[in-house]
Short mmCIF file of C-alpha atoms in Angstrom, two decimals:
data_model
loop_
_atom_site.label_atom_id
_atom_site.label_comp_id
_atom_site.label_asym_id
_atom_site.label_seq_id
_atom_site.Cartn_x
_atom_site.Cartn_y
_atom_site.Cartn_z
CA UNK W 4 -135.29 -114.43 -65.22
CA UNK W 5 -138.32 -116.30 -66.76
CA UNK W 6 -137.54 -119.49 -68.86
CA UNK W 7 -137.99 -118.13 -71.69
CA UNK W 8 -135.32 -115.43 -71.07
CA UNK W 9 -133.09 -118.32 -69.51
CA UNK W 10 -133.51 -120.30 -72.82
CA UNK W 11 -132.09 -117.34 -75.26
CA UNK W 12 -129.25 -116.60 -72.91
CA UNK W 13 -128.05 -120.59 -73.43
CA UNK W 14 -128.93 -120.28 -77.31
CA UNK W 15 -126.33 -117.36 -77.13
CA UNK W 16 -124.02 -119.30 -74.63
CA UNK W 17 -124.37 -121.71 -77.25
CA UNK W 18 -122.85 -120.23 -80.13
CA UNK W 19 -119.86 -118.80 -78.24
CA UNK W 20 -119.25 -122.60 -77.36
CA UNK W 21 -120.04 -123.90 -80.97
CA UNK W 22 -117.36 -121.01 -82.46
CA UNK W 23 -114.95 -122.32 -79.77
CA UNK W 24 -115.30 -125.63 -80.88
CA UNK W 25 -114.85 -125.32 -84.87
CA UNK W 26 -111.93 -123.42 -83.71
CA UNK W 27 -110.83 -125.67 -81.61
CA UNK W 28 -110.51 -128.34 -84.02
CA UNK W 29 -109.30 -126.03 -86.69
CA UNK W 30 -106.11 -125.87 -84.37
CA UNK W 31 -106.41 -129.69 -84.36
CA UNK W 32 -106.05 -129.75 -87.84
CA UNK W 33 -102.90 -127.71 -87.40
CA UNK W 34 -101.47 -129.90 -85.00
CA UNK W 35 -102.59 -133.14 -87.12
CA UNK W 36 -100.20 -131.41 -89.61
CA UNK W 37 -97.06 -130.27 -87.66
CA UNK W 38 -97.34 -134.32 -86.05
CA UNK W 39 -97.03 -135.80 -88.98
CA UNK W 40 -94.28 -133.47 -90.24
CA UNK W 41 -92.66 -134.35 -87.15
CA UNK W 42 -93.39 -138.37 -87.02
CA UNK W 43 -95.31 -137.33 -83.51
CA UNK W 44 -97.83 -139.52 -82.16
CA UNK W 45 -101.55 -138.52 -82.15
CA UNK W 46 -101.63 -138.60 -78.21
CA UNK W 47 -100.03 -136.77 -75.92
CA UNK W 48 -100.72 -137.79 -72.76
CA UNK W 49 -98.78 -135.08 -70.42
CA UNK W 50 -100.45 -132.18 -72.29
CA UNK W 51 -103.87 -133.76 -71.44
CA UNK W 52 -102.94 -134.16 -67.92
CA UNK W 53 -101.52 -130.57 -68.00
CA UNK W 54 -105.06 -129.00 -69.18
CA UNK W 55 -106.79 -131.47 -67.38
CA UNK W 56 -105.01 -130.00 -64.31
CA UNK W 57 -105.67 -126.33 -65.63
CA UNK W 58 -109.53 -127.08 -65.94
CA UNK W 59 -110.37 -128.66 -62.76
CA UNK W 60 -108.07 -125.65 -60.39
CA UNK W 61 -110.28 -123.89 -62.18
CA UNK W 62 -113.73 -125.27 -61.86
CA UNK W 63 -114.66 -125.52 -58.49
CA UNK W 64 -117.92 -127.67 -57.72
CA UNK W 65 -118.07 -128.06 -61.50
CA UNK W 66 -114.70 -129.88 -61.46
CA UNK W 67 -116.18 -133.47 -62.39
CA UNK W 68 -118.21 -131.81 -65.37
CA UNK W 69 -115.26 -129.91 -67.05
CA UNK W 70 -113.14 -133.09 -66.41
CA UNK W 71 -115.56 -135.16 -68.54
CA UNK W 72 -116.02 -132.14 -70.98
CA UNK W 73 -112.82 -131.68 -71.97
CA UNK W 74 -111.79 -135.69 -72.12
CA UNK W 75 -114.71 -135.84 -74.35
CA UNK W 76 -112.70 -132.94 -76.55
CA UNK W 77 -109.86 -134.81 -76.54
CA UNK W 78 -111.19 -137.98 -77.77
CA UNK W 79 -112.96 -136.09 -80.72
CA UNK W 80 -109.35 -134.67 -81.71
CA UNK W 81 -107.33 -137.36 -81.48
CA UNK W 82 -109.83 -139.34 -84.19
CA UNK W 83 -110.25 -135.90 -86.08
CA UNK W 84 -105.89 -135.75 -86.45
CA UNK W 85 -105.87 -139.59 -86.34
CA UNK W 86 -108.63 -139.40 -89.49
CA UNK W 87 -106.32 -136.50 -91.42
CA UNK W 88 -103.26 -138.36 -91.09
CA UNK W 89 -104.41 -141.62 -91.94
CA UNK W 90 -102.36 -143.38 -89.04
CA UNK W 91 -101.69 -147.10 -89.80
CA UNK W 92 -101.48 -149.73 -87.14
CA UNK W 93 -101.80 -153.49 -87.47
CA UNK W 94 -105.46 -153.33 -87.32
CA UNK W 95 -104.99 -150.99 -90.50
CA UNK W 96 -103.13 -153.89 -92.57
CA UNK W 97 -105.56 -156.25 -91.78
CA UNK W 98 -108.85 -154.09 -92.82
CA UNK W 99 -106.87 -153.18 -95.95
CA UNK W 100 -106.39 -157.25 -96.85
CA UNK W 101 -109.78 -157.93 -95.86
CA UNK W 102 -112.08 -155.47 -97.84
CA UNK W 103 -113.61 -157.49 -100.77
CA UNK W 104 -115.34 -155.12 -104.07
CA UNK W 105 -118.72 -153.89 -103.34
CA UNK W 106 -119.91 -156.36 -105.87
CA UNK W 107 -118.70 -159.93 -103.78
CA UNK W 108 -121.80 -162.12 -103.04
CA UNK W 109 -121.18 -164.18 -100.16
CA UNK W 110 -120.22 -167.74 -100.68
CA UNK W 111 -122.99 -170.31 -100.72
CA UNK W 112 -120.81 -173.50 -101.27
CA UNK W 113 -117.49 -174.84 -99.27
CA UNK W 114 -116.45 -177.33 -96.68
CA UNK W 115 -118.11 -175.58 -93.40
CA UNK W 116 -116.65 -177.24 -89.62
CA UNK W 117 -119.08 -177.74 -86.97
CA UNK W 118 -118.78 -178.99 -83.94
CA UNK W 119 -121.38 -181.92 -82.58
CA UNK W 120 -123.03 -184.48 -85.23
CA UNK W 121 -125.57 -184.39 -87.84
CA UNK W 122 -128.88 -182.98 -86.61
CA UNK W 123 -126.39 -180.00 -84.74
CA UNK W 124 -127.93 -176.31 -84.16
CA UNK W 125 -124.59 -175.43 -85.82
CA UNK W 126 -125.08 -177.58 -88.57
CA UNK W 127 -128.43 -176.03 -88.93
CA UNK W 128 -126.81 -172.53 -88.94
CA UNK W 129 -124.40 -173.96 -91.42
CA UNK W 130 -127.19 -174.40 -94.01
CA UNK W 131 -129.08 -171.53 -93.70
CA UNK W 132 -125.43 -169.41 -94.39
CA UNK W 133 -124.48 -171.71 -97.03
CA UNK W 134 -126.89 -173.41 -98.88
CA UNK W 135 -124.50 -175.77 -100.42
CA UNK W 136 -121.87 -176.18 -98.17
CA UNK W 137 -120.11 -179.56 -96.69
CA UNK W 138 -120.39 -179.59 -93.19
CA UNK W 139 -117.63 -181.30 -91.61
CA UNK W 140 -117.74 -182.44 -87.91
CA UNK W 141 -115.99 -182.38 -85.21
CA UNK W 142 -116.27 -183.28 -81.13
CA UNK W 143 -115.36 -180.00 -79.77
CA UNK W 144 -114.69 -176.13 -80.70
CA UNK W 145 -111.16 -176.53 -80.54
CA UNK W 146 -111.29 -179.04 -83.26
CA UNK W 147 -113.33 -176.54 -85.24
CA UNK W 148 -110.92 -173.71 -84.65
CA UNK W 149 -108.26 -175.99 -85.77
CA UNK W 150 -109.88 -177.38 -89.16
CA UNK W 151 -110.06 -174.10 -90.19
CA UNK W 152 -106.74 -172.33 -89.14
CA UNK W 153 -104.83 -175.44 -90.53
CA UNK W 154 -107.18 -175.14 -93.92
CA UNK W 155 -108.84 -177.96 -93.62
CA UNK W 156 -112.34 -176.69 -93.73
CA UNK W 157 -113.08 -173.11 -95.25
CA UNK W 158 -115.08 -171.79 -92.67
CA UNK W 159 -116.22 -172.28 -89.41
CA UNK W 160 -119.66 -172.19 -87.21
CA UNK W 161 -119.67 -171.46 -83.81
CA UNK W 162 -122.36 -170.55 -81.14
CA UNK W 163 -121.62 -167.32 -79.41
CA UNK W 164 -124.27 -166.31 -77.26
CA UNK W 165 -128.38 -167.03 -76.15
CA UNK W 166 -130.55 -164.88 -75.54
CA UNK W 167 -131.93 -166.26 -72.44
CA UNK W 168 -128.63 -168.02 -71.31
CA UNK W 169 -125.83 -165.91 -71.88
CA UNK W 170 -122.18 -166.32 -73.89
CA UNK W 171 -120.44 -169.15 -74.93
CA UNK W 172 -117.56 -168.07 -72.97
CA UNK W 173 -115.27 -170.62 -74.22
CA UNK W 174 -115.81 -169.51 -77.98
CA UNK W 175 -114.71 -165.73 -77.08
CA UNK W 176 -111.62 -167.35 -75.24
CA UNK W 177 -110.98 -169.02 -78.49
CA UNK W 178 -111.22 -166.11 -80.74
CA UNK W 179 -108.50 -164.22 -78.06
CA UNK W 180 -106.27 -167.08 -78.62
CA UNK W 181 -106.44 -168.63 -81.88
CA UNK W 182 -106.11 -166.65 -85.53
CA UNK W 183 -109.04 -166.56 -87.49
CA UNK W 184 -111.68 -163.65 -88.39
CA UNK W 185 -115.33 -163.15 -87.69
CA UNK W 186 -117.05 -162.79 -91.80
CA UNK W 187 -120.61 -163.48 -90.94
CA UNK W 188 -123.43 -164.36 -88.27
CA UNK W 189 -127.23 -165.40 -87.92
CA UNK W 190 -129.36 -165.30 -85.19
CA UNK W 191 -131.19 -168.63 -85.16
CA UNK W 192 -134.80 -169.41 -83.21
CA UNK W 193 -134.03 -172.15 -80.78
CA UNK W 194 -137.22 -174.35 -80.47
CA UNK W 195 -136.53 -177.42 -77.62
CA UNK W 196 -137.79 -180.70 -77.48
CA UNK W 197 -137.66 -183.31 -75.27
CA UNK W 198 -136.62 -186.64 -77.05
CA UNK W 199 -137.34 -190.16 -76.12
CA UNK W 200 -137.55 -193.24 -77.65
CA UNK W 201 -140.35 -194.76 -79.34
CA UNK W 202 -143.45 -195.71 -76.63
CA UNK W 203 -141.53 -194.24 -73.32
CA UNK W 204 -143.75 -191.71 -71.68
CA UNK W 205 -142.88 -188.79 -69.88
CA UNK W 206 -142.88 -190.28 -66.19
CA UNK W 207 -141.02 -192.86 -66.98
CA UNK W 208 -137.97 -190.26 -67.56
CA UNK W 209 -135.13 -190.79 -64.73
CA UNK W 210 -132.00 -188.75 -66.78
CA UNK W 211 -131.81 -185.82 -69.67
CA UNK W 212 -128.93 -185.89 -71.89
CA UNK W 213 -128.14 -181.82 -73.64
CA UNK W 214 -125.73 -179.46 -73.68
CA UNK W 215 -125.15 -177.35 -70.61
CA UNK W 216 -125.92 -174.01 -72.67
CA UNK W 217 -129.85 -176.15 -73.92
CA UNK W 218 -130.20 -177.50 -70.07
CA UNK W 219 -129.79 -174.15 -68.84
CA UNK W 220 -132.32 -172.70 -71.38
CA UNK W 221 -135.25 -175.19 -70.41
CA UNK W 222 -134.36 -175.14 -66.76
CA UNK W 223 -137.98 -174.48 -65.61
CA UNK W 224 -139.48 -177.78 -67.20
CA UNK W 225 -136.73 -179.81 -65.79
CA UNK W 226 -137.63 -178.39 -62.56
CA UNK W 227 -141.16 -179.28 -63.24
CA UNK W 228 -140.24 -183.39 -63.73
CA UNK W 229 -138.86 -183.61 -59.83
CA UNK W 230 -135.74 -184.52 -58.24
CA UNK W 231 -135.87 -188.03 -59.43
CA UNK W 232 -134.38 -186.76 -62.99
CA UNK W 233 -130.65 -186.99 -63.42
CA UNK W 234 -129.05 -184.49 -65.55
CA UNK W 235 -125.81 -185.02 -68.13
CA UNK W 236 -123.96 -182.61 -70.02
CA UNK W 237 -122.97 -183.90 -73.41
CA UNK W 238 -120.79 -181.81 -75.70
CA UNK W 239 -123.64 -181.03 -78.28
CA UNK W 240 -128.05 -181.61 -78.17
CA UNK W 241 -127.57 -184.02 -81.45
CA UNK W 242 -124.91 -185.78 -79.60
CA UNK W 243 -127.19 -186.29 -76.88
CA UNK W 244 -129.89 -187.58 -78.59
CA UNK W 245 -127.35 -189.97 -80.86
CA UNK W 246 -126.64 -191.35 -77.33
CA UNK W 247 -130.14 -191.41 -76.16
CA UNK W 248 -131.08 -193.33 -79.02
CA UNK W 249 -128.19 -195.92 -78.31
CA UNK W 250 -128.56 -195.90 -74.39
CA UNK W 251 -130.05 -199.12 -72.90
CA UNK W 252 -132.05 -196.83 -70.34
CA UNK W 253 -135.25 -197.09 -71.22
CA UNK W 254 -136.03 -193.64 -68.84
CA UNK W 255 -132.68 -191.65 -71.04
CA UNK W 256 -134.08 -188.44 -72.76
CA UNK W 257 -132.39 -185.46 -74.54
CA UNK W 258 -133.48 -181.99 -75.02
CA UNK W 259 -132.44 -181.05 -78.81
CA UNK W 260 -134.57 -180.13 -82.34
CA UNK W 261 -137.54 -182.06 -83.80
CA UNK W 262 -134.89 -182.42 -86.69
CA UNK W 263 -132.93 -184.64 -84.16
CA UNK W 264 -135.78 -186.74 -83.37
CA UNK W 265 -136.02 -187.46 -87.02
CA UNK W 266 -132.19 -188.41 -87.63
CA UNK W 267 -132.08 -190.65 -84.46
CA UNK W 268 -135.60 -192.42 -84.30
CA UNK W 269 -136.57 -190.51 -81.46
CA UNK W 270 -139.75 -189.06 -80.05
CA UNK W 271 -141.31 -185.70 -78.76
CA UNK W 272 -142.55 -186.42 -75.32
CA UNK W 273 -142.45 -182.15 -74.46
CA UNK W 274 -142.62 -179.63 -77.14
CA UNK W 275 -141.42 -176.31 -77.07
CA UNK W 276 -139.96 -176.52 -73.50
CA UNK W 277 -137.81 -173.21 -73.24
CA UNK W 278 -138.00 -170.78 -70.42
CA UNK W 279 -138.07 -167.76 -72.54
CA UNK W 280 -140.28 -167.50 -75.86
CA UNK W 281 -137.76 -164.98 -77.14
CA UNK W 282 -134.99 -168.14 -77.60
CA UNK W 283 -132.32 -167.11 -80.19
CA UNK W 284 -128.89 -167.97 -80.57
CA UNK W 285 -126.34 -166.67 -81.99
CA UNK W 286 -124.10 -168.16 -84.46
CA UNK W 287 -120.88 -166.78 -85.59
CA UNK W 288 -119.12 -168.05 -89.34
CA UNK W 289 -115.28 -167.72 -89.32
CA UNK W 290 -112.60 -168.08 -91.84
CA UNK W 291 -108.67 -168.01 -91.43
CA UNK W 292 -108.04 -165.02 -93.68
CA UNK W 293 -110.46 -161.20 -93.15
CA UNK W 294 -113.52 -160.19 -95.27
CA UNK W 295 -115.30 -157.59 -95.21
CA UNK W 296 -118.57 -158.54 -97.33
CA UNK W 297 -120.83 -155.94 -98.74
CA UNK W 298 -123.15 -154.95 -95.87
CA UNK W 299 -120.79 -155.14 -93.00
CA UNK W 300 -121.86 -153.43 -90.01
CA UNK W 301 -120.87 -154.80 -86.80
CA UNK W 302 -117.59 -155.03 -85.92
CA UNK W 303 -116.13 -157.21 -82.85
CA UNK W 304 -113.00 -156.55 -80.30
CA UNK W 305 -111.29 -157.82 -77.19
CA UNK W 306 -109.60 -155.11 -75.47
CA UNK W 307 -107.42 -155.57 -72.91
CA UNK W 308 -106.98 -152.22 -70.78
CA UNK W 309 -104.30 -150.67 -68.44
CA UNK W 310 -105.32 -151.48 -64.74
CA UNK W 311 -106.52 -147.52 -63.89
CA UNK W 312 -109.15 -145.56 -63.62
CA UNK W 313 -111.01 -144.14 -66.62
CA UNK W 314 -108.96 -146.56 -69.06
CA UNK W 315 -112.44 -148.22 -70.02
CA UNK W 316 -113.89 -144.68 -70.03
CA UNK W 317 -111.69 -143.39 -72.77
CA UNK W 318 -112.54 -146.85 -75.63
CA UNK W 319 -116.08 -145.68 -74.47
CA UNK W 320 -115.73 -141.99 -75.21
CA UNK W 321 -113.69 -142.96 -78.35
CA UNK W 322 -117.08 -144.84 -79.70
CA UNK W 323 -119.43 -141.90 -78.30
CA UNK W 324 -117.31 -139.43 -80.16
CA UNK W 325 -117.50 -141.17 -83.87
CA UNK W 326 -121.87 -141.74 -82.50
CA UNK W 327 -121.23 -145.17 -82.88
CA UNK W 328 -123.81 -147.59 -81.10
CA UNK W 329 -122.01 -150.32 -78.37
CA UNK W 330 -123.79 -153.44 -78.93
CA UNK W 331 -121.77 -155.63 -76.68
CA UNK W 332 -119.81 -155.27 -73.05
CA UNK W 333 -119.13 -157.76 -71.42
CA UNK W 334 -115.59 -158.32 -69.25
CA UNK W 335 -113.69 -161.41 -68.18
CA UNK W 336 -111.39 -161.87 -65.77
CA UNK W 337 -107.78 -162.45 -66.91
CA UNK W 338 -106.58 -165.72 -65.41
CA UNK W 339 -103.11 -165.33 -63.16
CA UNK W 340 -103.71 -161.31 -63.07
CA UNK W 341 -105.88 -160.09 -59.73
CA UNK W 342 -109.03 -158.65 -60.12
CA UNK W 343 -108.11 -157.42 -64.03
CA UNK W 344 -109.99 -157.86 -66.91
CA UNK W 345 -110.42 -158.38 -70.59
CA UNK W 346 -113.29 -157.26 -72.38
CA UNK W 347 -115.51 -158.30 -74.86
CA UNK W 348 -117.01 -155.51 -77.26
CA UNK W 349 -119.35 -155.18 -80.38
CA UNK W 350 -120.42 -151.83 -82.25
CA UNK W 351 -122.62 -151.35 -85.07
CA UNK W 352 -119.80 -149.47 -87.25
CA UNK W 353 -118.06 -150.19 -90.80
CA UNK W 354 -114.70 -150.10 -91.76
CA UNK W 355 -115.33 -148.85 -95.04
CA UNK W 356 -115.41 -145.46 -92.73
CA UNK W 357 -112.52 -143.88 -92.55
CA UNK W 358 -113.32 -142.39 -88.89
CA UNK W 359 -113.89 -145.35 -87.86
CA UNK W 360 -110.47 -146.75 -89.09
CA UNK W 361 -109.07 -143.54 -87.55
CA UNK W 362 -110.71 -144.71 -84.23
CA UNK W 363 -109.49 -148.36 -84.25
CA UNK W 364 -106.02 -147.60 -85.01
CA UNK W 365 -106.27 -144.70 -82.15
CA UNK W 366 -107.53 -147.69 -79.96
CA UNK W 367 -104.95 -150.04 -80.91
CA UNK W 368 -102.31 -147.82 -78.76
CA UNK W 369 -104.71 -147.11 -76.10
CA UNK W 370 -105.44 -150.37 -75.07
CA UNK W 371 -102.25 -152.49 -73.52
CA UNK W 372 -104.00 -155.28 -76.20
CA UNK W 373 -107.12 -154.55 -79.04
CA UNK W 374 -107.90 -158.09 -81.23
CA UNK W 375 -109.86 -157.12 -84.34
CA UNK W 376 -112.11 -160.09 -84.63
CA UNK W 377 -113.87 -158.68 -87.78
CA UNK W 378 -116.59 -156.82 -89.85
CA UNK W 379 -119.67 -158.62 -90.89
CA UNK W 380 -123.18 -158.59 -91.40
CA UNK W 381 -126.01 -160.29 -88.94
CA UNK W 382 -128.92 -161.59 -90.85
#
């Protein structure tokens, strides 16, 4: 057969399959129905392994292909019934409290927890989200988790992840652990300087004072100033330079913002020092009860999954069914548990969907553990 020829016999193939399908989930329907009559859960596991069984005896060297096939069609019916019979779960109560009217404008004024000092890249996230807001600090993120689960401060900013260095893993273990909800985030430009005080040149430099996260990101310039330069991790890069600027070492630098070299009487001795030119961060605003603003469209999850294969496969196949884009993957291992992990997700999705609330819910008893961590825009 030429192509051509090849090509109409698939178109025809084609509709056969298409017919199945719309049938197929016409059934679905029917079964969404008799379920609910029935208080029967959306998944049936045994049934799936009994067709699964059915398709690959059947299959021969196609086997793997059918397998994937049909999981795929199982996936798209279990949010199709999940959809029609609007199943609730606890991720369901908490999207219902948390959607705000479709006028809301989000707040510009409140007390706003950071962690570090004045001069902070979170405090300078904290303005640009709230252009009127108190910031409040506080040494370290647990102290900013627990201002704002305790009411102290309204909201929170927190540094998730850099572009060139990675997550802020302890953040992400904080969201797992502690009960507060994702409402907003910015991706901030992340310009380093090297700070010194007044008149001290840059050879006469023996130790740099930053975070680990603003070390790491300017790793090739430290490299460049030789092995006679000590390096300390401080808990924040306005922090550091507070302490440059009160250090009796006349060779004590610190990698932060120009803005920091203003508040502390400090100097630039190196300007724009980052490895990458492409040096964003991302900062995440929290709050201790959900909202869903208008313009919500990334949502964020920890899953934790049953320890066997094709368990991260299915919250995969749930997200390719709905087309919904995966953003985020990233696992951790889960301390006292052997080589089993946790992982952290983002998808550009809205809960204002009611697939998508399908899918979540569907999740929810799928995974041995799903946190809902919020909806929210990214500006």
């Amino acid at each position: 057969m030429e192509l051509d020829d090849i090509r109409k016999e698939i178109d025809k193939t084609d509709e056969v399959i298409l017919e199945s399908f719309l049938k197929r989930m016409e059934l679905s329907r029917e079964v969404a129905e008799q379920k609910a009559k029935n208080g029967l859960p959306i998944r049936n596991r045994t049934r799936e392994r009994q067709i699964l069984s059915s398709v690959q005896a059947k299959s021969g060297e196609m086997e793997i292909y059918s397998h994937r096939l049909f999981n795929t069609l199982f996936e798209l019916s279990r949010s199709y019934q999940a959809t029609l019979n609007n199943v609730q779960g606890t991720i369901s109560g908490i999207i219902d409290r948390s959607l705000l009217p479709v006028d809301t404008i989000f707040p510009q004024t409140g007390t706003v927890a950071c962690q570090g000092v004045e001069g902070s890249y979170s405090q300078i996230a904290a303005d640009s989200m709230f252009r009127r807001g108190t910031p409040v600090f506080f040494k370290n993120f647990e102290g900013v988790f627990g201002a704002v689960e305790s009411g102290m401060c309204e909201y929170g900013i927190l540094p998730i992840e850099n572009s060139s260095n990675g997550s802020v893993k302890q953040v992400y273990e904080l969201l797992r652990t502690r009960n507060v909800n994702i409402i907003r985030a910015k991706r901030l430009f992340i310009s380093h300087e090297l700070l010194v005080k007044p008149g001290v040149n840059l050879e006469e430099i023996t130790e740099i004072h930053s975070h680990e996260q603003a070390l790491g990101q300017c790793s090739e310039f430290i490299k460049s100033l030789g092995d006679k330069v000590k390096l300390f991790a401080e808990p924040n890069t306005a922090m550091a330079a507070e302490a440059v600027s009160k250090s009796p070492e006349r060779g004590a630098a610190a990698i932060g913002s120009s803005y920091c070299a203003e508040l502390y009487g400090l100097e630039a001795v190196g300007k724009d020092i980052r490895n990458s030119d492409n040096n964003y961060t991302r900062f995440i605003c929290i709050s201790k009860e959900p909202k869903v603003y208008p313009g919500a469209d990334r949502i964020s999850l920890i899953a934790t999954l049953e320890h066997r294969p094709g368990s991260l496969y299915e919250v995969l196949a749930a997200f390719s069914a709905l087309g919904v884009n995966l953003i985020k993957l990233e696992s951790s291992p889960i301390v006292g548990q052997n080589f089993e992990f946790r992982f952290f997700l983002e998808i550009e999705a809205d809960v204002h969907d009611r697939r998508v609330r399908g899918m979540l819910t569907q999740l929810e008893r799928t995974c041995s553990e799903l946190r809902y961590l919020g909806n929210y825009k990214e500006d």
